[in-house]
PDB file of C-alpha atoms in Angstrom:
ATOM      1  CA  MET A 135      54.836 -14.173  38.582  1.00  0.00           C
ATOM      2  CA  THR A 136      51.243 -13.686  37.427  1.00  0.00           C
ATOM      3  CA  ALA A 137      48.154 -13.796  39.597  1.00  0.00           C
ATOM      4  CA  GLU A 138      47.221 -17.176  38.135  1.00  0.00           C
ATOM      5  CA  GLU A 139      50.616 -18.709  39.034  1.00  0.00           C
ATOM      6  CA  ASN A 140      50.321 -17.335  42.564  1.00  0.00           C
ATOM      7  CA  ALA A 141      46.863 -18.864  42.846  1.00  0.00           C
ATOM      8  CA  GLY A 142      48.239 -22.201  41.584  1.00  0.00           C
ATOM      9  CA  ASP A 143      51.119 -22.168  44.100  1.00  0.00           C
ATOM     10  CA  ALA A 144      48.758 -21.317  46.927  1.00  0.00           C
ATOM     11  CA  ALA A 145      46.473 -24.183  45.963  1.00  0.00           C
ATOM     12  CA  GLY A 146      49.426 -26.598  45.816  1.00  0.00           C
ATOM     13  CA  ALA A 147      50.576 -25.570  49.280  1.00  0.00           C
ATOM     14  CA  GLY A 148      47.388 -26.875  50.854  1.00  0.00           C
ATOM     15  CA  SER A 149      46.832 -30.366  52.255  1.00  0.00           C
ATOM     16  CA  ALA A 150      46.175 -33.418  50.117  1.00  0.00           C
ATOM     17  CA  GLY A 151      42.486 -33.467  51.189  1.00  0.00           C
ATOM     18  CA  ASP A 152      42.052 -29.947  49.916  1.00  0.00           C
ATOM     19  CA  ALA A 153      43.361 -30.931  46.475  1.00  0.00           C
ATOM     20  CA  ALA A 154      40.505 -33.437  46.035  1.00  0.00           C
ATOM     21  CA  LYS A 155      37.908 -30.690  46.504  1.00  0.00           C
ATOM     22  CA  PRO A 156      38.346 -27.918  43.895  1.00  0.00           C
ATOM     23  CA  LYS A 157      37.626 -24.459  45.262  1.00  0.00           C
ATOM     24  CA  PRO A 158      35.528 -22.090  43.216  1.00  0.00           C
ATOM     25  CA  ALA A 159      37.782 -19.558  41.561  1.00  0.00           C
ATOM     26  CA  GLU A 160      37.259 -16.083  42.934  1.00  0.00           C
ATOM     27  CA  PRO A 161      37.209 -13.258  40.385  1.00  0.00           C
ATOM     28  CA  SER A 162      40.567 -11.680  39.936  1.00  0.00           C
ATOM     29  CA  GLY A 163      41.214  -7.938  39.822  1.00  0.00           C
ATOM     30  CA  VAL A 164      40.915  -7.813  36.020  1.00  0.00           C
ATOM     31  CA  ASP A 165      37.542  -9.564  36.074  1.00  0.00           C
ATOM     32  CA  LEU A 166      36.263  -7.262  38.798  1.00  0.00           C
ATOM     33  CA  ALA A 167      37.380  -4.250  36.772  1.00  0.00           C
ATOM     34  CA  ARG A 168      35.509  -5.502  33.680  1.00  0.00           C
ATOM     35  CA  VAL A 169      32.305  -6.024  35.679  1.00  0.00           C
ATOM     36  CA  ALA A 170      32.594  -2.555  37.230  1.00  0.00           C
ATOM     37  CA  LEU A 171      33.258  -0.973  33.815  1.00  0.00           C
ATOM     38  CA  ARG A 172      30.233  -2.710  32.270  1.00  0.00           C
ATOM     39  CA  ALA A 173      27.971  -1.536  35.121  1.00  0.00           C
ATOM     40  CA  ALA A 174      29.284   2.027  34.799  1.00  0.00           C
ATOM     41  CA  LYS A 175      28.608   2.038  31.026  1.00  0.00           C
ATOM     42  CA  GLU A 176      25.025   0.834  31.537  1.00  0.00           C
ATOM     43  CA  GLN A 177      24.397   3.509  34.156  1.00  0.00           C
ATOM     44  CA  ALA A 178      25.845   6.196  31.894  1.00  0.00           C
ATOM     45  CA  ARG A 179      23.706   4.993  28.982  1.00  0.00           C
ATOM     46  CA  ALA A 180      20.579   5.144  31.168  1.00  0.00           C
ATOM     47  CA  ARG A 181      21.470   8.647  32.413  1.00  0.00           C
ATOM     48  CA  GLY A 182      22.106   9.777  28.825  1.00  0.00           C
ATOM     49  CA  ALA A 183      18.739   8.449  27.605  1.00  0.00           C
ATOM     50  CA  GLU A 184      16.983  10.168  30.517  1.00  0.00           C
ATOM     51  CA  ALA A 185      18.771  13.442  29.786  1.00  0.00           C
ATOM     52  CA  GLN A 186      17.879  13.160  26.088  1.00  0.00           C
ATOM     53  CA  GLN A 187      14.196  12.716  26.944  1.00  0.00           C
ATOM     54  CA  LYS A 188      14.259  15.778  29.199  1.00  0.00           C
ATOM     55  CA  LYS A 189      16.019  17.763  26.474  1.00  0.00           C
ATOM     56  CA  GLN A 190      13.435  16.769  23.866  1.00  0.00           C
ATOM     57  CA  ALA A 191      10.595  17.641  26.231  1.00  0.00           C
ATOM     58  CA  ARG A 192      12.082  21.138  26.667  1.00  0.00           C
ATOM     59  CA  ARG A 193      12.351  21.550  22.877  1.00  0.00           C
ATOM     60  CA  GLY A 194       8.702  20.776  22.343  1.00  0.00           C
ATOM     61  CA  GLY A 195       8.418  17.003  22.374  1.00  0.00           C
ATOM     62  CA  GLY A 196      11.227  16.015  20.034  1.00  0.00           C
ATOM     63  CA  LEU A 197      10.099  17.557  16.758  1.00  0.00           C
ATOM     64  CA  ARG A 198      13.456  16.982  15.117  1.00  0.00           C
ATOM     65  CA  SER A 199      14.434  13.942  13.146  1.00  0.00           C
ATOM     66  CA  GLY A 200      17.433  11.974  14.287  1.00  0.00           C
ATOM     67  CA  ALA A 201      19.779   9.553  12.636  1.00  0.00           C
ATOM     68  CA  ARG A 202      17.214   6.763  12.570  1.00  0.00           C
ATOM     69  CA  ALA A 203      14.036   6.561  10.487  1.00  0.00           C
ATOM     70  CA  ASP A 204      10.777   7.629  12.072  1.00  0.00           C
ATOM     71  CA  GLY A 205       7.308   8.747  10.957  1.00  0.00           C
ATOM     72  CA  ARG A 206       8.456  12.251  10.018  1.00  0.00           C
ATOM     73  CA  ASP A 207      10.994  11.212   7.409  1.00  0.00           C
ATOM     74  CA  PRO A 208      10.288  11.570   3.674  1.00  0.00           C
ATOM     75  CA  LEU A 209       8.618   8.602   1.985  1.00  0.00           C
ATOM     76  CA  PRO A 210       9.159   7.154  -1.475  1.00  0.00           C
ATOM     77  CA  LEU A 211       6.520   8.421  -3.915  1.00  0.00           C
ATOM     78  CA  GLY A 212       4.653   5.113  -4.189  1.00  0.00           C
ATOM     79  CA  ALA A 213       4.437   4.702  -0.414  1.00  0.00           C
ATOM     80  CA  ALA A 214       3.260   8.308  -0.009  1.00  0.00           C
ATOM     81  CA  ILE A 215       0.519   7.825  -2.614  1.00  0.00           C
ATOM     82  CA  ASN A 216      -0.623   4.542  -1.037  1.00  0.00           C
ATOM     83  CA  ARG A 217      -0.747   6.231   2.382  1.00  0.00           C
ATOM     84  CA  LEU A 218      -2.773   9.130   0.955  1.00  0.00           C
ATOM     85  CA  ILE A 219      -5.231   6.768  -0.774  1.00  0.00           C
ATOM     86  CA  THR A 220      -5.730   4.845   2.467  1.00  0.00           C
ATOM     87  CA  GLU A 221      -6.112   7.951   4.634  1.00  0.00           C
ATOM     88  CA  ARG A 222      -8.681   9.544   2.303  1.00  0.00           C
ATOM     89  CA  GLY A 223     -10.672   6.344   1.686  1.00  0.00           C
ATOM     90  CA  TRP A 224     -10.002   6.297  -2.046  1.00  0.00           C
ATOM     91  CA  GLU A 225      -9.271   2.563  -2.309  1.00  0.00           C
ATOM     92  CA  THR A 226     -12.350   1.694  -4.392  1.00  0.00           C
ATOM     93  CA  PRO A 227     -12.137   4.606  -6.872  1.00  0.00           C
ATOM     94  CA  ALA A 228      -8.404   3.999  -7.310  1.00  0.00           C
ATOM     95  CA  ALA A 229      -8.992   0.282  -7.897  1.00  0.00           C
ATOM     96  CA  VAL A 230     -11.757   0.995 -10.436  1.00  0.00           C
ATOM     97  CA  GLY A 231      -9.480   3.512 -12.160  1.00  0.00           C
ATOM     98  CA  GLY A 232      -6.867   0.776 -12.408  1.00  0.00           C
ATOM     99  CA  VAL A 233      -9.447  -1.512 -13.990  1.00  0.00           C
ATOM    100  CA  MET A 234     -10.282   1.154 -16.562  1.00  0.00           C
ATOM    101  CA  GLY A 235      -6.590   1.310 -17.408  1.00  0.00           C
ATOM    102  CA  ARG A 236      -6.433  -2.493 -17.718  1.00  0.00           C
ATOM    103  CA  TRP A 237      -9.730  -2.789 -19.596  1.00  0.00           C
ATOM    104  CA  PRO A 238      -8.265  -4.681 -22.607  1.00  0.00           C
ATOM    105  CA  GLN A 239      -6.695  -7.332 -20.349  1.00  0.00           C
ATOM    106  CA  ILE A 240      -9.940  -7.815 -18.428  1.00  0.00           C
ATOM    107  CA  VAL A 241     -12.470  -8.026 -21.282  1.00  0.00           C
ATOM    108  CA  GLY A 242     -10.227  -9.018 -24.176  1.00  0.00           C
ATOM    109  CA  ASP A 243      -8.888  -7.039 -27.126  1.00  0.00           C
ATOM    110  CA  ASP A 244     -11.936  -7.500 -29.409  1.00  0.00           C
ATOM    111  CA  LEU A 245     -14.430  -6.223 -26.858  1.00  0.00           C
ATOM    112  CA  ALA A 246     -12.100  -3.439 -25.685  1.00  0.00           C
ATOM    113  CA  LYS A 247     -11.849  -2.074 -29.253  1.00  0.00           C
ATOM    114  CA  HIS A 248     -15.602  -1.522 -29.375  1.00  0.00           C
ATOM    115  CA  CYS A 249     -16.628  -0.959 -25.728  1.00  0.00           C
ATOM    116  CA  VAL A 250     -14.999   1.681 -23.494  1.00  0.00           C
ATOM    117  CA  PRO A 251     -15.684   2.266 -19.784  1.00  0.00           C
ATOM    118  CA  GLN A 252     -16.958   5.809 -19.231  1.00  0.00           C
ATOM    119  CA  LYS A 253     -17.508   6.232 -15.491  1.00  0.00           C
ATOM    120  CA  TYR A 254     -18.038   4.452 -12.186  1.00  0.00           C
ATOM    121  CA  ASP A 255     -20.726   5.554  -9.750  1.00  0.00           C
ATOM    122  CA  GLU A 256     -19.418   4.621  -6.311  1.00  0.00           C
ATOM    123  CA  ASP A 257     -22.739   5.207  -4.532  1.00  0.00           C
ATOM    124  CA  ASP A 258     -24.757   2.876  -6.769  1.00  0.00           C
ATOM    125  CA  ARG A 259     -21.727   0.687  -7.653  1.00  0.00           C
ATOM    126  CA  VAL A 260     -22.567   0.944 -11.374  1.00  0.00           C
ATOM    127  CA  LEU A 261     -19.953   0.874 -14.141  1.00  0.00           C
ATOM    128  CA  THR A 262     -21.096   2.681 -17.312  1.00  0.00           C
ATOM    129  CA  VAL A 263     -19.686   1.390 -20.622  1.00  0.00           C
ATOM    130  CA  GLN A 264     -20.144   3.028 -24.051  1.00  0.00           C
ATOM    131  CA  CYS A 265     -20.213   0.768 -27.128  1.00  0.00           C
ATOM    132  CA  ASP A 266     -19.636   1.920 -30.704  1.00  0.00           C
ATOM    133  CA  SER A 267     -22.485  -0.151 -32.193  1.00  0.00           C
ATOM    134  CA  THR A 268     -25.725  -1.733 -31.105  1.00  0.00           C
ATOM    135  CA  ALA A 269     -24.339  -5.188 -31.911  1.00  0.00           C
ATOM    136  CA  TRP A 270     -21.442  -4.723 -29.469  1.00  0.00           C
ATOM    137  CA  ALA A 271     -23.807  -3.226 -26.887  1.00  0.00           C
ATOM    138  CA  THR A 272     -25.978  -6.353 -27.145  1.00  0.00           C
ATOM    139  CA  GLN A 273     -22.910  -8.572 -26.863  1.00  0.00           C
ATOM    140  CA  LEU A 274     -21.757  -6.700 -23.744  1.00  0.00           C
ATOM    141  CA  ARG A 275     -25.221  -6.949 -22.164  1.00  0.00           C
ATOM    142  CA  LEU A 276     -25.055 -10.729 -22.626  1.00  0.00           C
ATOM    143  CA  LEU A 277     -21.569 -10.875 -21.076  1.00  0.00           C
ATOM    144  CA  ALA A 278     -22.408  -8.454 -18.219  1.00  0.00           C
ATOM    145  CA  PRO A 279     -22.957 -11.081 -15.438  1.00  0.00           C
ATOM    146  CA  GLN A 280     -19.610 -12.777 -16.162  1.00  0.00           C
ATOM    147  CA  LEU A 281     -17.905  -9.385 -16.418  1.00  0.00           C
ATOM    148  CA  VAL A 282     -19.372  -8.231 -13.072  1.00  0.00           C
ATOM    149  CA  ALA A 283     -18.109 -11.444 -11.446  1.00  0.00           C
ATOM    150  CA  ARG A 284     -14.638 -10.932 -12.960  1.00  0.00           C
ATOM    151  CA  LEU A 285     -14.480  -7.278 -11.843  1.00  0.00           C
ATOM    152  CA  ASN A 286     -15.592  -8.185  -8.308  1.00  0.00           C
ATOM    153  CA  GLN A 287     -12.921 -10.865  -8.222  1.00  0.00           C
ATOM    154  CA  ASP A 288     -10.264  -8.250  -9.093  1.00  0.00           C
ATOM    155  CA  LEU A 289     -11.652  -5.371  -7.005  1.00  0.00           C
ATOM    156  CA  GLY A 290     -13.249  -7.086  -4.046  1.00  0.00           C
ATOM    157  CA  GLN A 291     -16.689  -8.570  -3.617  1.00  0.00           C
ATOM    158  CA  GLY A 292     -19.573  -6.131  -4.122  1.00  0.00           C
ATOM    159  CA  THR A 293     -17.536  -3.356  -5.751  1.00  0.00           C
ATOM    160  CA  VAL A 294     -19.473  -3.517  -9.037  1.00  0.00           C
ATOM    161  CA  ARG A 295     -23.167  -4.354  -8.769  1.00  0.00           C
ATOM    162  CA  LEU A 296     -24.258  -3.570 -12.330  1.00  0.00           C
ATOM    163  CA  ILE A 297     -22.845  -2.699 -15.736  1.00  0.00           C
ATOM    164  CA  LYS A 298     -24.849  -0.029 -17.557  1.00  0.00           C
ATOM    165  CA  VAL A 299     -24.362  -0.419 -21.316  1.00  0.00           C
ATOM    166  CA  LEU A 300     -24.795   2.593 -23.603  1.00  0.00           C
ATOM    167  CA  GLY A 301     -25.216   2.274 -27.369  1.00  0.00           C
ATOM    168  CA  PRO A 302     -23.644   4.501 -29.981  1.00  0.00           C
ATOM    169  CA  GLY A 303     -24.163   8.224 -29.629  1.00  0.00           C
ATOM    170  CA  GLY A 304     -24.593   9.026 -33.314  1.00  0.00           C
ATOM    171  CA  PRO A 305     -23.716  12.219 -35.116  1.00  0.00           C
ATOM    172  CA  PRO A 306     -25.064  15.559 -33.893  1.00  0.00           C
ATOM    173  CA  LYS A 307     -28.397  16.601 -35.367  1.00  0.00           C
ATOM    174  CA  ARG A 308     -27.964  19.254 -38.012  1.00  0.00           C
ATOM    175  CA  TYR A 309     -30.601  21.745 -38.840  1.00  0.00           C
ATOM    176  CA  GLY A 310     -30.366  23.802 -41.983  1.00  0.00           C
ATOM    177  CA  PRO A 311     -31.404  24.252 -45.576  1.00  0.00           C
ATOM    178  CA  LEU A 312     -29.604  21.146 -46.934  1.00  0.00           C
ATOM    179  CA  ARG A 313     -31.384  18.710 -44.668  1.00  0.00           C
ATOM    180  CA  ALA A 314     -34.491  16.726 -45.609  1.00  0.00           C
ATOM    181  CA  PRO A 315     -37.162  17.129 -42.936  1.00  0.00           C
ATOM    182  CA  GLY A 316     -38.129  14.012 -40.979  1.00  0.00           C
ATOM    183  CA  SER A 317     -34.961  12.126 -41.805  1.00  0.00           C
ATOM    184  CA  THR A 318     -32.726  11.517 -38.820  1.00  0.00           C
ATOM    185  CA  GLY A 319     -30.442   9.059 -40.590  1.00  0.00           C
ATOM    186  CA  PRO A 320     -29.437   5.601 -39.462  1.00  0.00           C
ATOM    187  CA  GLY A 321     -29.369   5.210 -35.707  1.00  0.00           C
ATOM    188  CA  ASP A 322     -26.623   2.640 -35.559  1.00  0.00           C
ATOM    189  CA  THR A 323     -23.010   2.497 -36.611  1.00  0.00           C
ATOM    190  CA  TYR A 324     -21.242   5.274 -38.440  1.00  0.00           C
ATOM    191  CA  GLY A 325     -17.923   5.082 -40.170  1.00  0.00           C
TER     192      GLY A 325
END
């Protein structure tokens, strides 16, 4: 006979008044053993965690990496670069460098063929652009307010305050016997 059958027989042996009132079932030996085992496992887990902390403190504060990810594990290249940019405060120069790489998408192919960004001065927030002719330099000067607004929309408000437009550089001045004095040549487009 099992413990449950014995409990059922004992309940049936009682009076008829007792049968109307169900007694709360007391935990059997198996249930008590499960509860005791669970409590013992929790205590062992707590003792193990405490011992691990003491062990790590003796080793120098836990300088070794375990099975789970933590701050000392290697990072993917993109995440490492983003972390470095953030730590060093290079967000604005990196963003402006990205704009220089995407220059044709920002200003359009026609303008990008004739006007190239040269440098960005972070202190003055000035973007310097070199144009290959005076006509394109004039065109860019007219478009500068819209271009500043577009760049600030991409980079964050106030990143670019002004666009400095440079005209064509021209050929180097040559001095020598085959040159007519006083003639500097055309100052505009070459080629």
